[in-house]
Coordinates of C-alpha atoms and ligand atoms in Angstrom, one line a residue:
M1 CA -43.6 -60.2 -5.2
K2 CA -46.2 -57.7 -4.0
F3 CA -45.5 -54.1 -3.4
N4 CA -44.3 -53.7 0.2
P5 CA -44.4 -50.1 1.4
E6 CA -43.2 -51.0 4.8
K7 CA -40.1 -52.7 3.5
C8 CA -39.5 -49.7 1.2
K9 CA -39.7 -47.4 4.1
I10 CA -37.4 -49.5 6.3
D11 CA -34.8 -50.2 3.6
D12 CA -34.6 -46.7 2.3
E13 CA -36.2 -43.7 3.8
R14 CA -35.5 -41.7 0.7
M15 CA -37.9 -43.9 -1.2
K16 CA -40.6 -41.2 -0.7
P17 CA -40.7 -39.5 -3.0
F18 CA -39.1 -42.0 -5.3
I19 CA -37.5 -39.4 -7.5
D20 CA -36.7 -36.1 -5.8
A21 CA -34.9 -33.8 -8.2
D22 CA -33.6 -31.5 -5.4
E23 CA -32.2 -34.5 -3.5
I24 CA -30.4 -35.8 -6.6
W25 CA -28.9 -32.4 -7.4
G26 CA -28.0 -32.1 -3.7
H27 CA -25.9 -35.3 -4.0
I28 CA -24.2 -34.0 -7.1
T29 CA -23.5 -30.5 -5.7
N30 CA -22.1 -31.9 -2.4
A31 CA -19.8 -34.5 -4.0
T32 CA -16.1 -33.9 -3.5
P33 CA -14.2 -36.4 -5.5
T34 CA -10.6 -37.1 -4.7
K35 CA -8.5 -39.9 -6.1
K36 CA -8.6 -41.7 -2.7
R37 CA -12.3 -41.5 -2.4
V38 CA -12.8 -42.6 -6.0
E39 CA -10.6 -45.6 -5.3
E40 CA -12.5 -46.5 -2.2
I41 CA -15.8 -46.4 -4.1
I42 CA -14.4 -48.6 -6.9
N43 CA -13.2 -51.1 -4.4
K44 CA -16.6 -51.3 -2.8
S45 CA -18.1 -52.1 -6.1
L46 CA -15.3 -54.7 -6.8
N47 CA -16.3 -56.2 -3.5
K48 CA -19.8 -56.8 -5.0
Q49 CA -21.7 -54.1 -3.3
R50 CA -23.8 -51.7 -5.2
L51 CA -23.2 -48.0 -4.7
T52 CA -25.3 -45.4 -2.8
L53 CA -26.5 -42.3 -4.5
A54 CA -23.8 -40.2 -2.8
E55 CA -21.1 -42.6 -4.0
T56 CA -22.5 -42.5 -7.5
A57 CA -22.6 -38.7 -7.3
T58 CA -18.9 -38.7 -6.5
L59 CA -18.2 -40.8 -9.6
V60 CA -20.3 -38.6 -11.9
S61 CA -18.6 -35.5 -10.5
A62 CA -15.0 -36.8 -11.0
D63 CA -13.8 -34.6 -13.9
D64 CA -10.1 -35.0 -13.4
P65 CA -8.6 -37.1 -16.3
E66 CA -6.8 -39.4 -13.9
M67 CA -10.0 -40.0 -11.9
I68 CA -11.9 -40.7 -15.1
E69 CA -9.3 -43.2 -16.0
Q70 CA -9.5 -44.8 -12.6
I71 CA -13.3 -45.2 -13.1
K72 CA -12.9 -46.7 -16.5
M73 CA -10.3 -49.1 -15.3
G74 CA -12.4 -50.1 -12.3
A75 CA -15.3 -50.9 -14.6
K76 CA -13.1 -52.9 -16.9
K77 CA -11.8 -54.9 -14.0
L78 CA -15.2 -55.5 -12.6
K79 CA -16.4 -56.7 -16.1
D80 CA -13.3 -58.9 -16.6
T81 CA -13.3 -60.5 -13.2
I82 CA -17.0 -61.0 -12.8
Y83 CA -18.7 -61.3 -16.1
G84 CA -15.9 -62.4 -18.4
N85 CA -16.0 -62.2 -22.2
R86 CA -19.6 -63.1 -23.1
I87 CA -21.8 -60.7 -25.1
V88 CA -25.5 -61.6 -25.6
L89 CA -26.9 -60.7 -29.0
F90 CA -30.4 -59.7 -29.9
A91 CA -32.4 -57.8 -32.6
P92 CA -35.2 -55.3 -32.4
L93 CA -38.4 -55.9 -34.4
Y94 CA -40.6 -52.9 -34.9
I95 CA -44.2 -54.1 -35.0
G96 CA -46.0 -50.8 -35.5
N97 CA -45.3 -47.0 -35.5
K98 CA -48.8 -45.6 -34.9
C99 CA -48.6 -43.3 -32.0
T100 CA -50.8 -40.9 -30.1
N101 CA -48.0 -39.3 -28.1
N102 CA -45.9 -36.3 -29.0
C103 CA -42.4 -36.9 -27.8
S104 CA -40.6 -34.1 -29.5
Y105 CA -37.4 -36.2 -30.1
C106 CA -39.1 -39.1 -31.8
G107 CA -40.0 -39.5 -35.5
F108 CA -43.1 -41.5 -34.6
R109 CA -44.7 -38.7 -32.7
A110 CA -48.3 -38.0 -33.7
S111 CA -47.6 -34.5 -35.0
N112 CA -45.1 -35.9 -37.6
K113 CA -47.4 -36.0 -40.6
D114 CA -44.5 -37.1 -42.8
A115 CA -44.1 -40.5 -41.0
I116 CA -45.6 -43.4 -43.0
R117 CA -47.7 -45.3 -40.4
K118 CA -47.5 -49.0 -40.6
T119 CA -48.4 -52.0 -38.5
L120 CA -47.2 -55.4 -39.5
S121 CA -49.9 -57.9 -40.4
D122 CA -49.6 -61.4 -38.9
E123 CA -48.2 -62.7 -42.2
E124 CA -45.7 -59.8 -42.3
I125 CA -44.6 -60.6 -38.7
Q126 CA -44.1 -64.2 -39.7
S127 CA -41.9 -63.3 -42.7
E128 CA -39.9 -60.8 -40.7
V129 CA -39.3 -63.4 -38.0
A130 CA -38.4 -66.1 -40.6
A131 CA -35.9 -63.7 -42.1
L132 CA -34.4 -63.0 -38.6
E133 CA -34.2 -66.7 -37.9
D134 CA -32.4 -67.2 -41.2
N135 CA -29.8 -64.8 -39.9
G136 CA -29.4 -66.8 -36.7
Q137 CA -31.3 -64.6 -34.3
K138 CA -32.7 -66.3 -31.2
R139 CA -33.7 -63.2 -29.0
L140 CA -35.9 -60.4 -30.2
I141 CA -37.2 -57.2 -28.7
L142 CA -40.6 -56.2 -30.1
V143 CA -41.2 -52.4 -30.3
Y144 CA -44.5 -50.6 -30.6
G145 CA -45.7 -47.0 -30.6
E146 CA -48.3 -46.0 -28.0
H147 CA -51.7 -46.5 -29.7
P148 CA -55.1 -48.0 -28.9
D149 CA -54.3 -50.6 -31.6
Y150 CA -51.4 -51.9 -29.5
G151 CA -53.1 -52.9 -26.3
A152 CA -52.2 -55.9 -24.1
D153 CA -54.2 -58.4 -26.2
Y154 CA -52.6 -57.3 -29.4
I155 CA -49.1 -57.3 -27.8
A156 CA -49.7 -60.8 -26.4
H157 CA -51.0 -62.0 -29.8
T158 CA -47.8 -60.7 -31.6
V159 CA -45.6 -62.4 -29.0
K160 CA -47.3 -65.7 -29.6
T161 CA -47.1 -65.2 -33.4
V162 CA -43.4 -64.7 -33.1
Y163 CA -42.8 -67.8 -30.9
D164 CA -44.8 -69.9 -33.4
V165 CA -42.5 -69.2 -36.3
K166 CA -40.0 -72.0 -36.8
K167 CA -37.9 -71.7 -40.0
G168 CA -35.5 -74.6 -40.7
K169 CA -33.6 -75.1 -37.5
G170 CA -34.4 -71.5 -36.4
E171 CA -36.7 -70.4 -33.6
I172 CA -37.0 -67.4 -31.4
R173 CA -36.5 -68.4 -27.8
R174 CA -36.9 -65.1 -26.0
V175 CA -39.2 -62.2 -26.8
N176 CA -38.7 -59.0 -24.9
I177 CA -41.0 -56.0 -25.2
N178 CA -40.5 -52.2 -25.5
A179 CA -43.9 -50.7 -25.4
A180 CA -46.2 -48.2 -23.6
P181 CA -47.1 -48.8 -19.9
L182 CA -50.0 -51.2 -19.4
E183 CA -52.3 -51.7 -16.5
I184 CA -51.8 -54.7 -14.2
E185 CA -54.4 -56.9 -16.0
G186 CA -52.6 -56.1 -19.3
Y187 CA -49.2 -57.0 -18.0
K188 CA -50.6 -60.3 -16.8
K189 CA -51.7 -61.1 -20.4
V190 CA -48.4 -60.3 -21.9
K191 CA -46.6 -62.3 -19.2
D192 CA -48.8 -65.3 -20.0
A193 CA -47.7 -65.0 -23.6
G194 CA -44.2 -65.8 -22.4
I195 CA -42.3 -62.6 -22.6
G196 CA -38.8 -62.2 -21.2
T197 CA -38.2 -58.5 -20.2
Y198 CA -40.7 -55.6 -20.3
Q199 CA -38.7 -52.4 -21.0
I200 CA -39.9 -48.9 -20.4
F201 CA -37.6 -45.9 -20.5
Q202 CA -38.3 -42.9 -18.4
E203 CA -36.5 -40.8 -21.1
T204 CA -35.7 -38.0 -18.6
Y205 CA -36.2 -38.5 -14.8
H206 CA -36.5 -34.7 -14.3
P207 CA -40.2 -34.1 -13.8
E208 CA -40.2 -30.5 -15.1
V209 CA -37.9 -31.2 -18.0
Y210 CA -40.0 -34.2 -18.9
K211 CA -43.0 -32.0 -19.5
E212 CA -41.0 -29.9 -22.0
Y213 CA -40.4 -32.9 -24.3
H214 CA -43.7 -34.7 -23.9
L215 CA -46.2 -32.5 -25.5
G216 CA -49.2 -34.6 -25.8
G217 CA -50.8 -38.0 -25.2
K218 CA -50.7 -40.3 -22.2
K219 CA -47.0 -40.2 -22.1
R220 CA -47.2 -36.7 -20.9
D221 CA -48.0 -38.0 -17.4
Y222 CA -44.5 -38.3 -15.8
A223 CA -45.7 -40.1 -12.7
N224 CA -47.7 -42.7 -14.6
R225 CA -44.6 -43.6 -16.5
L226 CA -42.4 -43.7 -13.5
I227 CA -44.5 -46.3 -11.7
A228 CA -45.2 -48.3 -14.9
L229 CA -42.8 -51.0 -14.1
D230 CA -44.0 -51.2 -10.5
K231 CA -47.4 -52.3 -12.0
A232 CA -45.5 -54.8 -14.1
Q233 CA -44.0 -56.2 -10.9
E234 CA -47.4 -56.3 -9.3
A235 CA -48.6 -58.4 -12.3
G236 CA -45.8 -60.8 -11.7
I237 CA -43.3 -59.6 -14.3
D238 CA -40.1 -59.5 -12.2
D239 CA -37.9 -59.1 -15.3
V240 CA -38.1 -55.4 -16.2
G241 CA -35.8 -53.0 -18.0
I242 CA -35.3 -49.3 -17.2
G243 CA -33.6 -46.6 -19.2
A244 CA -33.0 -43.0 -19.9
L245 CA -32.7 -41.2 -23.2
F246 CA -29.4 -39.4 -22.9
G247 CA -29.3 -35.9 -24.4
L248 CA -32.6 -34.6 -23.0
Y249 CA -31.1 -33.4 -19.7
D250 CA -27.9 -33.4 -17.7
W251 CA -26.4 -36.9 -17.9
R252 CA -25.2 -36.8 -14.3
F253 CA -28.8 -36.4 -13.1
E254 CA -30.0 -39.2 -15.3
V255 CA -27.3 -41.6 -14.0
L256 CA -28.2 -41.0 -10.4
S257 CA -31.9 -41.3 -11.2
L258 CA -31.3 -44.7 -12.9
V259 CA -29.5 -45.8 -9.7
R260 CA -32.4 -44.5 -7.6
H261 CA -34.9 -46.4 -9.8
A262 CA -32.8 -49.6 -9.4
N263 CA -32.7 -49.1 -5.6
H264 CA -36.4 -48.6 -5.5
M265 CA -37.1 -51.8 -7.4
E266 CA -34.7 -53.7 -5.2
A267 CA -36.2 -52.3 -2.0
C268 CA -39.8 -52.9 -3.0
Y269 CA -39.6 -56.2 -4.9
N270 CA -36.3 -57.7 -3.7
V271 CA -35.1 -57.7 -7.3
G272 CA -33.4 -54.8 -9.2
P273 CA -34.1 -54.2 -12.9
H274 CA -32.9 -56.9 -15.2
T275 CA -31.4 -54.4 -17.5
I276 CA -30.5 -50.7 -17.9
S277 CA -30.6 -49.1 -21.4
F278 CA -28.9 -45.7 -22.1
P279 CA -29.9 -44.7 -25.6
R280 CA -28.3 -41.5 -26.8
I281 CA -30.5 -39.2 -28.9
T282 CA -29.7 -39.5 -32.5
E283 CA -30.5 -37.1 -35.3
A284 CA -34.2 -37.4 -36.1
S285 CA -35.6 -35.8 -39.3
T286 CA -37.5 -32.6 -38.8
I287 CA -36.3 -32.3 -35.2
G288 CA -34.1 -29.4 -34.3
M289 CA -32.9 -30.8 -31.0
N290 CA -31.3 -28.4 -28.6
D291 CA -27.7 -29.6 -28.2
R292 CA -27.2 -28.2 -24.7
Y293 CA -27.4 -31.7 -23.1
I294 CA -26.0 -33.7 -26.0
V295 CA -23.6 -36.4 -24.5
N296 CA -20.3 -36.7 -26.3
D297 CA -18.4 -40.0 -26.8
E298 CA -16.1 -39.4 -23.8
E299 CA -19.0 -38.7 -21.5
F300 CA -20.9 -41.7 -22.9
T301 CA -18.0 -44.0 -22.0
R302 CA -18.0 -42.5 -18.5
I303 CA -21.8 -43.1 -18.2
I304 CA -21.4 -46.8 -19.0
A305 CA -18.4 -47.3 -16.7
I306 CA -20.1 -45.5 -13.8
L307 CA -23.3 -47.5 -14.3
R308 CA -21.3 -50.8 -14.3
L309 CA -19.8 -49.8 -11.0
A310 CA -23.0 -48.4 -9.4
V311 CA -25.3 -51.4 -10.2
P312 CA -22.8 -54.2 -10.7
Y313 CA -25.4 -56.9 -11.1
T314 CA -27.7 -55.3 -13.7
G315 CA -27.4 -56.1 -17.4
L316 CA -26.3 -53.1 -19.6
I317 CA -27.7 -52.9 -23.1
L318 CA -26.0 -51.0 -25.9
T319 CA -27.8 -50.5 -29.2
A320 CA -27.0 -49.9 -32.8
R321 CA -27.9 -46.2 -32.3
E322 CA -24.2 -46.1 -31.5
S323 CA -21.5 -46.3 -34.2
E324 CA -19.2 -49.3 -34.7
H325 CA -16.3 -47.2 -33.3
V326 CA -18.2 -46.2 -30.1
R327 CA -19.6 -49.7 -29.6
R328 CA -16.0 -51.1 -29.8
E329 CA -14.7 -48.9 -27.1
V330 CA -17.5 -49.0 -24.6
M331 CA -18.0 -52.7 -24.7
E332 CA -14.8 -53.0 -22.6
Y333 CA -16.5 -51.3 -19.7
G334 CA -19.2 -53.8 -18.9
V335 CA -21.9 -53.9 -21.6
S336 CA -23.6 -57.3 -21.5
Q337 CA -26.0 -57.2 -24.5
I338 CA -25.8 -55.6 -28.0
D339 CA -28.1 -55.8 -31.0
G340 CA -26.7 -57.1 -34.3
G341 CA -28.0 -56.9 -37.8
T342 CA -30.5 -54.3 -36.7
K343 CA -33.0 -52.7 -39.2
L344 CA -35.5 -50.2 -38.0
E345 CA -37.7 -49.7 -41.0
I346 CA -40.9 -51.6 -40.4
G347 CA -40.9 -54.7 -42.6
S348 CA -37.3 -54.3 -43.7
Y349 CA -35.9 -57.6 -42.5
T350 CA -37.8 -59.2 -45.4
D351 CA -37.9 -56.3 -47.8
Q352 CA -34.4 -55.1 -48.3
S353 CA -35.5 -52.3 -50.6
L354 CA -37.1 -50.5 -47.7
N355 CA -33.6 -49.8 -46.3
E356 CA -32.7 -47.9 -49.4
D357 CA -35.9 -46.5 -50.7
Q358 CA -38.6 -45.4 -48.3
N359 CA -36.3 -45.1 -45.4
L360 CA -39.0 -44.8 -42.7
N361 CA -36.1 -45.0 -40.3
K362 CA -35.2 -41.4 -40.9
E363 CA -38.5 -40.6 -39.4
Q364 CA -37.9 -42.3 -36.1
F365 CA -34.2 -42.1 -35.4
K366 CA -30.9 -43.1 -37.1
I367 CA -29.0 -46.2 -36.4
N368 CA -25.2 -45.9 -36.8
D369 CA -24.1 -49.5 -36.9
N370 CA -25.6 -51.1 -40.0
R371 CA -23.4 -54.3 -39.9
S372 CA -25.0 -57.7 -40.4
L373 CA -25.1 -60.2 -37.4
N374 CA -22.4 -62.2 -39.1
E375 CA -20.1 -59.2 -39.3
I376 CA -20.8 -58.3 -35.7
I377 CA -20.0 -61.8 -34.6
D378 CA -16.9 -61.8 -36.7
E379 CA -15.6 -58.7 -34.9
L380 CA -16.6 -60.0 -31.5
L381 CA -14.6 -63.2 -32.1
D382 CA -11.6 -61.2 -33.4
R383 CA -11.6 -59.3 -30.1
D384 CA -11.9 -62.6 -28.1
F385 CA -15.5 -61.9 -26.9
L386 CA -17.8 -64.9 -26.7
P387 CA -21.0 -64.2 -28.6
S388 CA -24.0 -65.8 -26.9
F389 CA -27.6 -66.4 -27.7
C390 CA -28.3 -68.0 -24.4
T391 CA -31.9 -68.0 -23.1
A392 CA -31.5 -70.8 -20.5
C393 CA -32.1 -69.0 -17.2
Y394 CA -35.4 -67.5 -18.2
R395 CA -36.7 -70.7 -19.7
L396 CA -35.6 -72.7 -16.6
G397 CA -37.4 -70.1 -14.3
R398 CA -34.0 -68.9 -13.1
T399 CA -35.1 -65.2 -13.1
G400 CA -32.8 -62.6 -11.7
E401 CA -30.0 -64.3 -13.7
H402 CA -27.8 -61.2 -13.7
F403 CA -27.9 -61.2 -9.9
M404 CA -27.0 -64.9 -9.8
E405 CA -24.2 -64.4 -12.3
F406 CA -22.9 -61.8 -10.0
S407 CA -23.5 -63.3 -6.6
V408 CA -23.5 -67.1 -6.9
P409 CA -19.8 -68.3 -6.9
G410 CA -19.0 -70.2 -10.1
F411 CA -22.4 -69.5 -11.7
I412 CA -21.0 -67.9 -14.8
K413 CA -18.4 -70.7 -15.4
R414 CA -20.9 -73.4 -14.7
Y415 CA -23.9 -72.1 -16.7
C416 CA -23.4 -68.9 -18.6
A417 CA -20.1 -69.7 -20.3
P418 CA -21.1 -73.3 -21.3
N419 CA -24.5 -72.0 -22.6
A420 CA -22.7 -69.3 -24.6
I421 CA -20.5 -71.9 -26.1
L422 CA -23.4 -74.1 -27.0
T423 CA -25.5 -71.4 -28.6
L424 CA -22.5 -70.1 -30.5
S425 CA -21.9 -73.6 -31.7
E426 CA -25.5 -73.7 -33.1
Y427 CA -24.9 -70.4 -34.8
L428 CA -21.6 -71.6 -36.4
V429 CA -23.2 -74.8 -37.7
D430 CA -26.4 -73.3 -39.0
Y431 CA -25.6 -69.7 -40.1
A432 CA -22.0 -68.6 -40.1
T433 CA -19.8 -67.9 -43.1
P434 CA -16.8 -70.3 -43.4
D435 CA -14.3 -67.7 -42.0
V436 CA -16.5 -66.9 -39.1
Q437 CA -16.9 -70.7 -38.5
E438 CA -13.2 -71.1 -38.4
K439 CA -12.7 -68.2 -35.9
G440 CA -15.7 -69.3 -33.8
W441 CA -14.4 -72.9 -33.3
R442 CA -11.0 -71.5 -32.4
V443 CA -12.5 -69.1 -29.8
I444 CA -14.7 -72.0 -28.4
E445 CA -11.6 -74.2 -28.1
E446 CA -9.7 -71.5 -26.3
N447 CA -12.6 -71.0 -23.9
L448 CA -12.9 -74.7 -23.2
K449 CA -9.3 -75.1 -22.5
E450 CA -9.4 -72.2 -20.1
L451 CA -12.4 -73.7 -18.3
A452 CA -10.7 -77.1 -18.1
A453 CA -7.5 -75.5 -16.7
K454 CA -8.9 -73.1 -14.2
H455 CA -12.4 -74.3 -13.2
K456 CA -12.2 -78.0 -12.3
H457 CA -15.9 -78.1 -11.3
V458 CA -17.0 -77.3 -14.9
R459 CA -17.8 -80.5 -16.9
V460 CA -15.9 -79.6 -20.0
D461 CA -16.3 -83.2 -21.3
E462 CA -20.1 -82.8 -21.2
I463 CA -19.9 -79.4 -23.1
R464 CA -17.7 -81.2 -25.8
N465 CA -20.2 -84.0 -25.9
R466 CA -23.1 -81.5 -26.4
I467 CA -21.2 -79.7 -29.1
E468 CA -20.9 -83.0 -31.0
R469 CA -24.6 -83.6 -30.6
I470 CA -25.2 -80.1 -32.1
K471 CA -23.0 -81.0 -35.0
Q472 CA -25.1 -84.1 -35.4
G473 CA -28.3 -82.0 -35.7
E474 CA -29.6 -81.7 -32.1
R475 CA -30.6 -78.2 -31.0
D476 CA -31.4 -76.2 -27.9
L477 CA -29.1 -78.0 -25.4
Y478 CA -28.4 -76.0 -22.3
F479 CA -27.3 -76.2 -18.7
Ligands
LIG1 N1 -43.6 -46.1 -27.7 C1 -42.9 -46.8 -26.7 C2 -42.3 -45.8 -25.7 O1 -42.2 -44.6 -26.0 O2 -42.0 -46.3 -24.6 C3 -41.8 -47.7 -27.1 C4 -41.2 -47.4 -28.4 S1 -40.0 -46.1 -28.4 C5 -39.6 -46.0 -30.1 C6 -38.6 -46.8 -27.7 C7 -37.5 -45.8 -27.3 O3 -36.9 -45.2 -28.4 C8 -38.0 -44.7 -26.4 O4 -38.3 -45.1 -25.1 C9 -36.9 -43.7 -26.6 O5 -36.0 -43.8 -25.5 C10 -36.2 -44.1 -27.9 N2 -36.1 -43.0 -28.8 C11 -37.1 -42.3 -29.3 N3 -36.6 -41.3 -30.1 C12 -35.3 -41.5 -30.2 C13 -34.2 -40.8 -30.8 N4 -34.5 -39.7 -31.6 N5 -33.0 -41.2 -30.6 C14 -32.7 -42.3 -29.9 N6 -33.7 -43.0 -29.2 C15 -34.9 -42.6 -29.4
LIG2 FE1 -44.5 -42.6 -29.6 FE2 -42.7 -43.9 -28.1 FE3 -42.0 -42.3 -30.1 FE4 -43.0 -41.3 -27.9 S1 -41.0 -42.4 -28.1 S2 -43.5 -40.7 -30.0 S3 -44.4 -42.8 -27.4 S4 -43.1 -44.2 -30.3

């Protein structure tokens, strides 16, 4: 959908300017949270309405332990009643770490002369993808530094290279991108290569603070980054992911800004961001990060719960930057996607020795959850989550799937849950260890029984029939 300034203006007068730091601070300073008010706001969200900036400000300002608990329980209820127990799994694949920018928090910054620069060759991409397919991955996010070598043509080429790799019964069905902003023509090229989501994080939404961390290169231009995903929309990519790097500035400001960004997208393009990411800064070698704004685990949990309530129909992505222990807790509050079996060293899905020896990873940032995909799935099953590799909506042209999940009655039970069951069945047959297989079939059976008992419109017999077909060797069956 084309940019529509009139609509922006009509729907939301505050759209101009799109991020106004004083306005956001004004909301936070004026917020007067009480238990009653917090309850009203949570109820609004449970009634499937997204929150205003002022309402979100009330939630971020609620410091009283009882109110914090109310917020967490509200988010949990929203997650349980609307989204259920599915968790979508993906893996990142770092294509190249050359970079002309100087983001002071990132090990790939140009001034870090210790970083070993590497770009995967086509053959190396193929072997990395084959290794990922051998683990059972179906969804990847490709990550690139910002460098003239990684222009739109190159990104499109790498996307096609990934899709072409078919190892055994494996294939990658959805390739998302985390890369530098492109121009409209460039976005069109990567869209034509068949990407899913294009992610760009603003890092910090505060314009002045932004300058302090971005010391050189194109990324120094705050405004250019802020409108980067508008250009993607103009190019026809209506599936975009926003994010903030928590730890650079006050988390409350960033949460409100993410909500503002989501509102902006919705007002201008009739579709909010597909996903929100909230990476927390992790220790990066040779970086003495100021810890003034470091977000502790308790605050991190609140951030996720508040985002779940504020933008109830947007996917929330949690990554392996977080430890096993933190991931376990915050998933309860509405995370919809996590990575599994993540390795950040370039080339390390194929070459295990890179994880121990060269450890390029130290130069970018640390990951804190090193478990294999099988181990992650094992734990999800133990906790009655339903691991999913579903890619159906995007391949059927059902974009805006999170919105449909949220707003179309019965959508999750009719499509998402059956597709989660079918993609998990594929994983169990092709890649799982015997004990994970056993747990997986048990969880599938429990989910099928629940669907049959409570959702008469769901064709459970047809799901069972398709599971049998998967056991017989058919693949990629979806609703
Ligand atoms: N170069 C592209 C860019 O900057 O948008 C994409 C790749 S960059 C590695 C992807 C994201 O990693 C950044 O947007 C930033 O949020 C995150 N990141 C960078 N340094 C980090 C650190 N020390 N800890 C956690 N996340 C970090
Ligand atoms: Fe380069 Fe991205 Fe790292 Fe900044 S965050 S130094 S742009 S790779």
